[in-house]
Amino acid sequence: ISNEEKMEIEKQLLSSTRQTSEMLQNILSWAKDQMDEVKVNLSSISIYETLKHTVSMQKSIAQEKDINLIFLAEKDLKVVADPDMLQLIVRNLLNNAIKFSLPGGTVILSTSSLKGKCILSIKDDGIGISEDQLPYIFSLKSNATYGTNKEKGVGLGLKLTKTYVELQNGKIWVESELNKGTNFFVSLDLVTI
């Protein structure tokens, strides 16, 4: 086979391996939580410092799919959260945004503060979620899905994400329109001086 074909096969293998690894990580986290009582280590953390590495890793995934990933976080914004759980939450939400975006699309992770809360927004201009699926998006009743590049999902990531948000006294919700994009919001307590 030609070098181009080899490179394409390697790229597909890398992508499949990464997807399998992410699914396995979610399944293992969920299984562990089912067997143990989940331990939440809440502390005062910087959103920017906690998430910059996670976002950096997701940028390489986005670039492979020709998607522009933008991170707009206030550097001095602090929240009460578990850093490991927050990274898993954001990784899952960014993965989904990338998975359901078309090449040339944009995904934006931004932060804002409102009434003692930090609101994280993960917005994409992808294929969106149909209105009939929205009520089930955070449940195990959600169907397995395929992304715009045939990326496979098992429907566990958003269930786990919701559980982890709520364990940190937060809230998660979604707004979406078919063929126009999706915006996930996560609300966490701001650190007040």
Tab-separated table of N, CA, C and O in Angstrom, residues 7 11 19 21 25-26 34 36 45 50 64-65 76 115 129-130 144 150 158 164 175 181 189:
chain	number	residue	atom	x	y	z
A	7	MET	N	-0.705	6.248	6.069
A	7	MET	CA	-0.975	7.376	6.977
A	7	MET	C	-2.457	7.449	7.335
A	7	MET	O	-2.817	7.717	8.479
A	11	LYS	N	-4.031	7.037	11.021
A	11	LYS	CA	-4.899	8.086	11.558
A	11	LYS	C	-6.218	7.484	12.079
A	11	LYS	O	-6.687	7.819	13.153
A	19	GLN	N	-11.007	6.930	20.919
A	19	GLN	CA	-12.435	6.809	21.249
A	19	GLN	C	-12.677	5.656	22.215
A	19	GLN	O	-13.426	5.787	23.179
A	21	SER	N	-10.535	4.341	24.298
A	21	SER	CA	-9.945	4.710	25.584
A	21	SER	C	-10.876	5.634	26.368
A	21	SER	O	-11.074	5.462	27.576
A	25	GLN	N	-12.676	4.751	29.857
A	25	GLN	CA	-12.477	5.596	31.034
A	25	GLN	C	-13.833	5.964	31.657
A	25	GLN	O	-14.000	5.921	32.882
A	26	ASN	N	-14.800	6.316	30.834
A	26	ASN	CA	-16.140	6.637	31.341
A	26	ASN	C	-16.791	5.424	32.002
A	26	ASN	O	-17.385	5.525	33.072
A	34	GLN	N	-20.407	3.098	41.067
A	34	GLN	CA	-21.509	2.214	41.449
A	34	GLN	C	-21.106	1.296	42.603
A	34	GLN	O	-21.928	0.910	43.422
A	36	ASP	N	-18.438	1.948	44.856
A	36	ASP	CA	-18.019	2.733	46.026
A	36	ASP	C	-18.986	3.892	46.215
A	36	ASP	O	-19.734	4.232	45.331
A	45	ILE	N	-10.644	26.264	43.402
A	45	ILE	CA	-9.738	26.050	42.263
A	45	ILE	C	-9.937	27.117	41.189
A	45	ILE	O	-11.032	27.649	41.024
A	50	THR	N	-7.095	24.837	36.088
A	50	THR	CA	-7.562	23.448	36.161
A	50	THR	C	-7.859	22.874	34.780
A	50	THR	O	-7.619	21.704	34.522
A	64	GLU	N	-7.570	17.620	14.280
A	64	GLU	CA	-7.628	16.468	13.360
A	64	GLU	C	-8.905	16.480	12.539
A	64	GLU	O	-8.946	15.962	11.436
A	65	LYS	N	-9.954	17.067	13.100
A	65	LYS	CA	-11.251	17.100	12.430
A	65	LYS	C	-11.512	18.470	11.795
A	65	LYS	O	-12.613	18.733	11.336
A	76	ASP	N	-8.735	34.740	36.618
A	76	ASP	CA	-8.826	34.867	38.085
A	76	ASP	C	-10.121	34.289	38.658
A	76	ASP	O	-10.393	34.426	39.839
A	115	LYS	N	-24.620	35.934	39.815
A	115	LYS	CA	-25.266	35.710	41.118
A	115	LYS	C	-24.578	34.622	41.946
A	115	LYS	O	-25.207	33.665	42.393
A	129	ILE	N	-29.265	18.497	18.562
A	129	ILE	CA	-29.978	17.362	19.151
A	129	ILE	C	-31.460	17.548	18.848
A	129	ILE	O	-32.012	18.634	19.056
A	130	SER	N	-32.105	16.484	18.398
A	130	SER	CA	-33.533	16.595	18.073
A	130	SER	C	-34.349	16.813	19.344
A	130	SER	O	-33.980	16.361	20.432
A	144	ALA	N	-27.373	5.085	21.896
A	144	ALA	CA	-25.995	5.163	21.415
A	144	ALA	C	-26.004	6.045	20.176
A	144	ALA	O	-26.959	6.048	19.406
A	150	LYS	N	-18.495	9.339	12.092
A	150	LYS	CA	-18.800	7.954	12.484
A	150	LYS	C	-18.195	7.570	13.838
A	150	LYS	O	-17.988	6.390	14.107
A	158	LEU	N	-22.738	11.538	29.166
A	158	LEU	CA	-23.569	12.623	29.700
A	158	LEU	C	-24.227	12.246	31.017
A	158	LEU	O	-24.436	13.100	31.873
A	164	TYR	N	-21.599	13.838	38.148
A	164	TYR	CA	-20.438	14.538	38.703
A	164	TYR	C	-20.718	16.023	38.932
A	164	TYR	O	-20.216	16.600	39.890
A	175	GLU	N	-29.180	23.514	25.691
A	175	GLU	CA	-30.049	24.134	24.685
A	175	GLU	C	-29.531	23.658	23.338
A	175	GLU	O	-28.311	23.645	23.118
A	181	GLY	N	-26.739	23.602	16.164
A	181	GLY	CA	-25.746	23.502	17.220
A	181	GLY	C	-26.326	23.257	18.597
A	181	GLY	O	-27.542	23.200	18.784
A	189	ASP	N	-20.570	26.783	42.133
A	189	ASP	CA	-20.447	27.882	43.080
A	189	ASP	C	-19.134	28.619	42.886
A	189	ASP	O	-18.063	27.999	42.805
